[in-house]
PDB file of C-alpha atoms and ligand atoms in Angstrom:
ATOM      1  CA  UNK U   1      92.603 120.911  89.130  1.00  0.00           C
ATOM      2  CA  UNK U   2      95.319 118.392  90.670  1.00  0.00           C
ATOM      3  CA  UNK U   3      97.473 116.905  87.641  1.00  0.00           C
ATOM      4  CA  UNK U   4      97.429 113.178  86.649  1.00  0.00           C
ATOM      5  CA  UNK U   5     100.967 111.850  88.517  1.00  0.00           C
ATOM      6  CA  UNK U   6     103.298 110.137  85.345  1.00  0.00           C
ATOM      7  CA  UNK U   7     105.594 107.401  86.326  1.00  0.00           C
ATOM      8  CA  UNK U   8     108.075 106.577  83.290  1.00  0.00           C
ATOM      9  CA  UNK U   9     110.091 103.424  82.830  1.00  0.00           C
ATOM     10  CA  UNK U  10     112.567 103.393  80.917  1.00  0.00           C
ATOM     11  CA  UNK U  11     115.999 101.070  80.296  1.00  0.00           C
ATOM     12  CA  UNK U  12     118.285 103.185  77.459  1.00  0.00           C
ATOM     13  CA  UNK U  13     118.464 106.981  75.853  1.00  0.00           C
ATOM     14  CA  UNK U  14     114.665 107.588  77.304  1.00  0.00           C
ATOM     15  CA  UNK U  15     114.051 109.996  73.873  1.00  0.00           C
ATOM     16  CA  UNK U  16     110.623 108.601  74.309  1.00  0.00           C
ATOM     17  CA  UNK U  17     110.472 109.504  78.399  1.00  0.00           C
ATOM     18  CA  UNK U  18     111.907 113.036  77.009  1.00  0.00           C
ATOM     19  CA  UNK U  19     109.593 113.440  74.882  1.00  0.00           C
ATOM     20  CA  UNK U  20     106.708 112.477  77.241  1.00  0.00           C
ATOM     21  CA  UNK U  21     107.928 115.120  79.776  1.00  0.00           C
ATOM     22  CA  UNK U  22     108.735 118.058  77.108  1.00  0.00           C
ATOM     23  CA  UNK U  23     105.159 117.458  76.443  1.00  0.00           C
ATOM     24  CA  UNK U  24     103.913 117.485  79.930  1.00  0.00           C
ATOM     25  CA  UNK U  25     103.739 121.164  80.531  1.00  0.00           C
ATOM     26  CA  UNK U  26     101.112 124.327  80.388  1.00  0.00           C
ATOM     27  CA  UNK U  27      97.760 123.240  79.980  1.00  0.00           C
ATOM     28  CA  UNK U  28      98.564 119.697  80.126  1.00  0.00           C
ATOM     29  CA  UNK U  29      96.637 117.503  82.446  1.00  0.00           C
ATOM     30  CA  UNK U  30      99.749 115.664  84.093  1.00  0.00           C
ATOM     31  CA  UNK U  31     103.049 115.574  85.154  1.00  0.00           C
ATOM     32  CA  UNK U  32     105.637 113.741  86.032  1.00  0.00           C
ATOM     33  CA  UNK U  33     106.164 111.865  88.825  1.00  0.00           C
ATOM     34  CA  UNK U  34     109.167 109.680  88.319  1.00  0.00           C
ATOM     35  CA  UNK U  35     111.544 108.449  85.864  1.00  0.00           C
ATOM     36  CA  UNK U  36     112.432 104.778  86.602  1.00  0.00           C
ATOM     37  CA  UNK U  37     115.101 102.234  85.251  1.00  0.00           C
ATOM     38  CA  UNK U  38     116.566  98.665  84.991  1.00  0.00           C
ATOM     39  CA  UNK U  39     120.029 100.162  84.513  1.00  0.00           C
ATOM     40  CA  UNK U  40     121.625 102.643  87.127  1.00  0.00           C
ATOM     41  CA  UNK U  41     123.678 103.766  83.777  1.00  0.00           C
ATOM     42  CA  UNK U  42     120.543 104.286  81.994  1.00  0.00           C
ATOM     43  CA  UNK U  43     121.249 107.880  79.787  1.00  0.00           C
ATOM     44  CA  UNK U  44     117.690 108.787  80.257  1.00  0.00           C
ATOM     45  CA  UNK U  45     118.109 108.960  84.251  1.00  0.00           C
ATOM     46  CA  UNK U  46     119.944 111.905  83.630  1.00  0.00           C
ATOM     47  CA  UNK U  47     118.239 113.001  80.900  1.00  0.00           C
ATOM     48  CA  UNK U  48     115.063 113.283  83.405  1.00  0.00           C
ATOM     49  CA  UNK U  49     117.163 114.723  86.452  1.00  0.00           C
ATOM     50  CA  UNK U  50     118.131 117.465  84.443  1.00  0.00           C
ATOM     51  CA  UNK U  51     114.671 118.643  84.084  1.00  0.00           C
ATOM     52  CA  UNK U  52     113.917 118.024  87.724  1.00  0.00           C
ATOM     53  CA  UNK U  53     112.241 115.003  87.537  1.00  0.00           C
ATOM     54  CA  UNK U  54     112.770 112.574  90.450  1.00  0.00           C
ATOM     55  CA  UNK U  55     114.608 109.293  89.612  1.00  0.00           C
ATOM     56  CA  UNK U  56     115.568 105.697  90.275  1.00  0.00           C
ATOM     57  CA  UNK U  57     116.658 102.491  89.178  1.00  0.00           C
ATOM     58  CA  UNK U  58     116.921  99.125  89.950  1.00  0.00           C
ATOM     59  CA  UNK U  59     119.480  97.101  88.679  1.00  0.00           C
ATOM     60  CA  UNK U  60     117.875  93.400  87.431  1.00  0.00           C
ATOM     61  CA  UNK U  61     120.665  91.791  87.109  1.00  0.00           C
ATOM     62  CA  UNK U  62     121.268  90.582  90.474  1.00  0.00           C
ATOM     63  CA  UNK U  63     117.780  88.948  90.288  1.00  0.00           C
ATOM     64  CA  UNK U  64     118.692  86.557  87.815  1.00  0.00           C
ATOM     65  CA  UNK U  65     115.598  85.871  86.067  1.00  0.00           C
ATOM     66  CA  UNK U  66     113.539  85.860  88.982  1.00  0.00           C
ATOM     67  CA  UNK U  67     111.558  88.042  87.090  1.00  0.00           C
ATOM     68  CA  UNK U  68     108.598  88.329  90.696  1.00  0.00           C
ATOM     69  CA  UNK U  69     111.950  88.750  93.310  1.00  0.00           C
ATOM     70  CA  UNK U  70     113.097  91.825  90.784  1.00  0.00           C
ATOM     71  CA  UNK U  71     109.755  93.100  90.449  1.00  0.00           C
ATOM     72  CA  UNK U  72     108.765  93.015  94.130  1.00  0.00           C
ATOM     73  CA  UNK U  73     111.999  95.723  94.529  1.00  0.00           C
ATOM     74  CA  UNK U  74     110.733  97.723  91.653  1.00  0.00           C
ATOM     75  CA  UNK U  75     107.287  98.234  92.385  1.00  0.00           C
ATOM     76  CA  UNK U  76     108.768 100.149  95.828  1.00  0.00           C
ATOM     77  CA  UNK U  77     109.847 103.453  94.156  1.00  0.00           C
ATOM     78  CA  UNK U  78     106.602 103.389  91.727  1.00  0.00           C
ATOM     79  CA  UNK U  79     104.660 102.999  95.001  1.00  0.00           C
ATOM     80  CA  UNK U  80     105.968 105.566  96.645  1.00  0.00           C
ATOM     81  CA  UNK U  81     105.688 108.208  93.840  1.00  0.00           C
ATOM     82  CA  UNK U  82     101.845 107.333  93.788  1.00  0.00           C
ATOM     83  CA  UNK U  83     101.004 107.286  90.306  1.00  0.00           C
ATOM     84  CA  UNK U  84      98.055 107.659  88.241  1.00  0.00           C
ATOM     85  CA  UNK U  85      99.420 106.623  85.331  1.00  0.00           C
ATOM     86  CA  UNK U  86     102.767 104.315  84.409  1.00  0.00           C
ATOM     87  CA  UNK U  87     104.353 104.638  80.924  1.00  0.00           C
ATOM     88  CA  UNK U  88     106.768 101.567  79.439  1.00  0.00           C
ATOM     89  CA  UNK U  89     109.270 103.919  77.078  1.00  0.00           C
ATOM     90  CA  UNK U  90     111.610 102.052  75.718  1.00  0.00           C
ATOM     91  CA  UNK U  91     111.519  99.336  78.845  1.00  0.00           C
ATOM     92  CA  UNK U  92     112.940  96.271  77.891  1.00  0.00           C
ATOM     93  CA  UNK U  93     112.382  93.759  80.793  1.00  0.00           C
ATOM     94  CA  UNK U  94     109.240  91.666  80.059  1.00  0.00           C
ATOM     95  CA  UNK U  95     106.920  92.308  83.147  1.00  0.00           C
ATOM     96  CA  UNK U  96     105.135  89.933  85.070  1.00  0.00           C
ATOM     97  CA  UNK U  97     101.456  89.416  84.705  1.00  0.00           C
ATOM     98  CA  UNK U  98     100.939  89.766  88.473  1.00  0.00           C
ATOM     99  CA  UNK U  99     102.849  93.089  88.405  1.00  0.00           C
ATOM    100  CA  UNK U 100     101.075  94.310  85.398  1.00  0.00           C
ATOM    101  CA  UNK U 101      97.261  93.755  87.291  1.00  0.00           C
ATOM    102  CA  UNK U 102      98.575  96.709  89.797  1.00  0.00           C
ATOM    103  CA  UNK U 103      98.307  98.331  87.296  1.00  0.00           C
ATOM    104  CA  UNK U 104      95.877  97.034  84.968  1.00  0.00           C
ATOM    105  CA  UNK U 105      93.968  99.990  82.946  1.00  0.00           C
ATOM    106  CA  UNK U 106      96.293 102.646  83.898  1.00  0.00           C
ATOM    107  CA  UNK U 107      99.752 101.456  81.819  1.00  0.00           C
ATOM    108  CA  UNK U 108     101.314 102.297  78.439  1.00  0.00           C
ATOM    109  CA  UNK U 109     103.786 101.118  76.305  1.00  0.00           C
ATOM    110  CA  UNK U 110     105.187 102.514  72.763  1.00  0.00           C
ATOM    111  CA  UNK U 111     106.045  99.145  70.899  1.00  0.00           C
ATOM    112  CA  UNK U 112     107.608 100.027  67.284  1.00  0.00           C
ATOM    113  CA  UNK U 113     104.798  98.458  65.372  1.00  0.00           C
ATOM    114  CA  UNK U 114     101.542  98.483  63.348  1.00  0.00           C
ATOM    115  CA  UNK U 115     100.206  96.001  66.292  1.00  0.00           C
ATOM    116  CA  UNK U 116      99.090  93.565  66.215  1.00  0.00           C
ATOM    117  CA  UNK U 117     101.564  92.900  63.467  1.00  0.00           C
ATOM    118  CA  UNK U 118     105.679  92.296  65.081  1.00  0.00           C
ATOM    119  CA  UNK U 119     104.952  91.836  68.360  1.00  0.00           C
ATOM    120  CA  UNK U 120     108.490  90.938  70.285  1.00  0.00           C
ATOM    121  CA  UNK U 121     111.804  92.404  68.754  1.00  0.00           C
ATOM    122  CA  UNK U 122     113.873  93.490  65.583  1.00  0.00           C
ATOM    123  CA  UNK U 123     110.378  94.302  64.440  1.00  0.00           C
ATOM    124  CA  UNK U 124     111.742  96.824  61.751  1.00  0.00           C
ATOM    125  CA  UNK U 125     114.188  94.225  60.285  1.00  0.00           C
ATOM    126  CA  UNK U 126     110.917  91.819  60.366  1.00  0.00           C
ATOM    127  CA  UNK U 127     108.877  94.585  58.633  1.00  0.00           C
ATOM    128  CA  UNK U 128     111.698  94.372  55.516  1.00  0.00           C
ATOM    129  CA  UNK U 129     111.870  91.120  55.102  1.00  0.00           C
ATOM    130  CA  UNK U 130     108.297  90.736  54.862  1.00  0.00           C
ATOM    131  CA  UNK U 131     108.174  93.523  52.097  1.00  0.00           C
ATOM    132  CA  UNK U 132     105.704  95.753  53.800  1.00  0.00           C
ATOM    133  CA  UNK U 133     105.035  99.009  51.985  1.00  0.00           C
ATOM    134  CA  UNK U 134     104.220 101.023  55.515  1.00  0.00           C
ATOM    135  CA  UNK U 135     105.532 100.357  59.107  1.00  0.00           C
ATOM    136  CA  UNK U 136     105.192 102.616  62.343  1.00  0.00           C
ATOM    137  CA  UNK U 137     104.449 102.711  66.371  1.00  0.00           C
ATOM    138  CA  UNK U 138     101.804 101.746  68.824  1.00  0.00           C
ATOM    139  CA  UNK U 139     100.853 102.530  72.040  1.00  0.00           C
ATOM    140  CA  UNK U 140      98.555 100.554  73.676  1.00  0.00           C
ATOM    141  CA  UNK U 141      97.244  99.726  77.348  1.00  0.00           C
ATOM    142  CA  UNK U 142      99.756  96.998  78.982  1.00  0.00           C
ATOM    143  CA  UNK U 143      97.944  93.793  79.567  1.00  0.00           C
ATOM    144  CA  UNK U 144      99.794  90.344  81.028  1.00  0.00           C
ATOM    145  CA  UNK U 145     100.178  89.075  77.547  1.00  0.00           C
ATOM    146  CA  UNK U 146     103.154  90.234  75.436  1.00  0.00           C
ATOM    147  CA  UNK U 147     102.701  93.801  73.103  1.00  0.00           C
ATOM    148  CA  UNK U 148      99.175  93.340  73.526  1.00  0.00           C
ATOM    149  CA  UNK U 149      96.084  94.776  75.058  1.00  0.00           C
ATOM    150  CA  UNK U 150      93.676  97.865  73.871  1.00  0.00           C
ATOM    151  CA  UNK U 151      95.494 100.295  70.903  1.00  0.00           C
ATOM    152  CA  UNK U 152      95.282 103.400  72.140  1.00  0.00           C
ATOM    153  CA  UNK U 153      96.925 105.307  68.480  1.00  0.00           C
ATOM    154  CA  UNK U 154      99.306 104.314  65.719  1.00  0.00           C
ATOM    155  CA  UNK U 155     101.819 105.980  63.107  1.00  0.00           C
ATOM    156  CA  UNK U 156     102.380 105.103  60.167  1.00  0.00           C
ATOM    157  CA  UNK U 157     105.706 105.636  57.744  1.00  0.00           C
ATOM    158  CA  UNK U 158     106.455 104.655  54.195  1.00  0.00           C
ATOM    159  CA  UNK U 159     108.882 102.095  54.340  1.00  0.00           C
ATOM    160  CA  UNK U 160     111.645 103.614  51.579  1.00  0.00           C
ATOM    161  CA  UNK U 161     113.497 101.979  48.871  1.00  0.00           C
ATOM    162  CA  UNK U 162     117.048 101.014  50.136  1.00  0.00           C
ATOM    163  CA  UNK U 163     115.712 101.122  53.750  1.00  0.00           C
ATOM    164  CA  UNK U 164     117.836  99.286  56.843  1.00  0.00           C
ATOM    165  CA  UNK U 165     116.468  98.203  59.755  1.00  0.00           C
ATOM    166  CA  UNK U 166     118.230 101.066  61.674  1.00  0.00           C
ATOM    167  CA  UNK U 167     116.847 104.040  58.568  1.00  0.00           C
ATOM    168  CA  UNK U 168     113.554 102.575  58.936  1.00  0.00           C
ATOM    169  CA  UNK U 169     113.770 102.444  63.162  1.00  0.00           C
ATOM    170  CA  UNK U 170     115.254 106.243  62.713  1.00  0.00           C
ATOM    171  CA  UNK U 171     111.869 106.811  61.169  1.00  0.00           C
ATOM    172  CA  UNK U 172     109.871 105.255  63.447  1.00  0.00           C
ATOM    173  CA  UNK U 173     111.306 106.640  66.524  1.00  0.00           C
ATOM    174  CA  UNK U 174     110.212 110.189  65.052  1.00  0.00           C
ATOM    175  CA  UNK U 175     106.763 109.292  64.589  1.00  0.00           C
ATOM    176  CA  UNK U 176     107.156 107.328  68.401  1.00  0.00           C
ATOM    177  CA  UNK U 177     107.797 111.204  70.030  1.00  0.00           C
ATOM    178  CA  UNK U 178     104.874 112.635  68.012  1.00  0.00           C
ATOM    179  CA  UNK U 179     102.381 110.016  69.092  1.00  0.00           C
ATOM    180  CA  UNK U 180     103.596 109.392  72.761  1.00  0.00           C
ATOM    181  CA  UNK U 181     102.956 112.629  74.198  1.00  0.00           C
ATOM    182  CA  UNK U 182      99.434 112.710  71.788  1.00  0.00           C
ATOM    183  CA  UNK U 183      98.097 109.039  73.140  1.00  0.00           C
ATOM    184  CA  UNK U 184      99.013 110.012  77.013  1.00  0.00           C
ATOM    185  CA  UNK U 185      97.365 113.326  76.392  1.00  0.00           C
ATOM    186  CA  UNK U 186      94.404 112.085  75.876  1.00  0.00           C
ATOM    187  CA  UNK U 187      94.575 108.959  78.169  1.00  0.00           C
ATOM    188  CA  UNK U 188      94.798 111.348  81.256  1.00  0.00           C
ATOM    189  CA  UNK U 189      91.941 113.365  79.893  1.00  0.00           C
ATOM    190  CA  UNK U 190      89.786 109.987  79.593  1.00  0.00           C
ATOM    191  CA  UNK U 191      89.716 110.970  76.113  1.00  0.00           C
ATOM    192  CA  UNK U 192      89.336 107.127  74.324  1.00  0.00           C
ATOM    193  CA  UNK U 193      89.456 108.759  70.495  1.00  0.00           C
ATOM    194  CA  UNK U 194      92.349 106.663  69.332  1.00  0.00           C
ATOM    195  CA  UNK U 195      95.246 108.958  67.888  1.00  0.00           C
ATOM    196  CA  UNK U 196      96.180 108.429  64.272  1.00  0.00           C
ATOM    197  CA  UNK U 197      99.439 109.972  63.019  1.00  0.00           C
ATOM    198  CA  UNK U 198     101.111 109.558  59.277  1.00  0.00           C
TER     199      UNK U 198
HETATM  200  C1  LIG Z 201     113.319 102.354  70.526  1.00  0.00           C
HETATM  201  O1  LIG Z 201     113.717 101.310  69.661  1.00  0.00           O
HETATM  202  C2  LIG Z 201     111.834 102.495  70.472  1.00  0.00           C
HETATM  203  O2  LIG Z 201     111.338 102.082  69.215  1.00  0.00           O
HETATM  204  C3  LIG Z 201     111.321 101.582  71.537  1.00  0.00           C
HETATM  205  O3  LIG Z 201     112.341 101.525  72.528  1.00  0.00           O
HETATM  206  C4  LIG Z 201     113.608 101.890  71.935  1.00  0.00           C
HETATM  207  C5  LIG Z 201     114.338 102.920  72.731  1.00  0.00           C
HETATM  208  O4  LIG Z 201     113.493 104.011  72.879  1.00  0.00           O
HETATM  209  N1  LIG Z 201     110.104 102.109  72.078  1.00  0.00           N
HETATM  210  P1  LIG Z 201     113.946 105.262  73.817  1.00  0.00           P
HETATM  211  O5  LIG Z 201     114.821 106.145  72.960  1.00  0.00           O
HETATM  212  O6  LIG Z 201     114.734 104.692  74.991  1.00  0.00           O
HETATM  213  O7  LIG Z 201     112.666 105.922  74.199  1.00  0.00           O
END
């Protein structure tokens, strides 16, 4: 059995691409194929070169906003890796719709939310000053509109007395490298049982 090919994208630390390709082993339907970024400086780049995984970045900066010029540049190494599957990890250039329909069906993103609830950023500092009792993860299928589309699994953690933002995001970014690796997992065995962790 050929593996599912895993393209990652990723623009910081990646703890959410290493967690993907820790997982990504044995029995595992997939592998990876790439680890992409939006910053040449990215930690994760190395991060993924030290387990042998092939990377690149593009820097979109020089693009200045012109968000289809500084896609039409990234799409070349994801092309070229031919992958089956493309995973958003911590990627935090809004994507096209346009570039998204490549891949429409076959991409996933981690967003650190109970989606559809705090869609966007500083979603844990939004979670606290709302009061909620419970916060967490999502991964869902990547569709043109913002944090949206199909939820493949959530996490959920208590949200603790004295919590910040950054205790709460500490939290959540646990729970993000239990249910990252579970979700893609079963997306690459066409498994569509959602995945429900905490
Ligand atoms: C984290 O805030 C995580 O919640 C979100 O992206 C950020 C960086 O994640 N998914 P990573 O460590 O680069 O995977």
């Amino acid at each position: 059995m050929s593996h599912k090919r895993v393209a990652i994208l990723i623009s910081g630390g990646g703890s959410n691409m290493v967690a993907l390709l820790d997982s990504m082993v044995g029995d595992h339907p997939a592998r990876p194929c790439l680890v992409l970024s939006n910053d040449e400086h990215a930690g994760g780049l190395k991060k993924a070169a030290e387990r042998g995984v092939a990377t690149a970045w593009v820097d979109h900066r020089p693009f200045k906003g012109d968000r289809a010029a500084f896609e039409a540049e990234l799409i070349k190494p994801i092309l070229a890796a031919e992958p089956d599957i493309v995973c958003l990890a911590g990627f935090m250039r809004v994507l096209t719709g346009d570039f998204v329909s490549q891949f429409q069906g076959r991409m996933l993103n981690i967003h650190p939310s109970l989606l559809p609830k705090y869609k966007g950023l500083n979603t844990h500092a939004r979670a606290l000053e709302a009061g909620d009792a419970e916060h967490g993860c999502s991964v869902h299928e990547v569709t043109a509109a913002l944090d949206d589309g199909p939820i493949l699994g959530q996490a959920r953690v208590p949200v603790l007395e004295g919590d910040t933002p950054d205790t709460l995001a500490a939290r959540v970014l646990t729970q993000e490298h239990r249910l990252y690796p579970a979700v893609l997992r079963r997306f690459a065995e066409k498994n569509s049982t959602p995945v429900h962790l905490g």
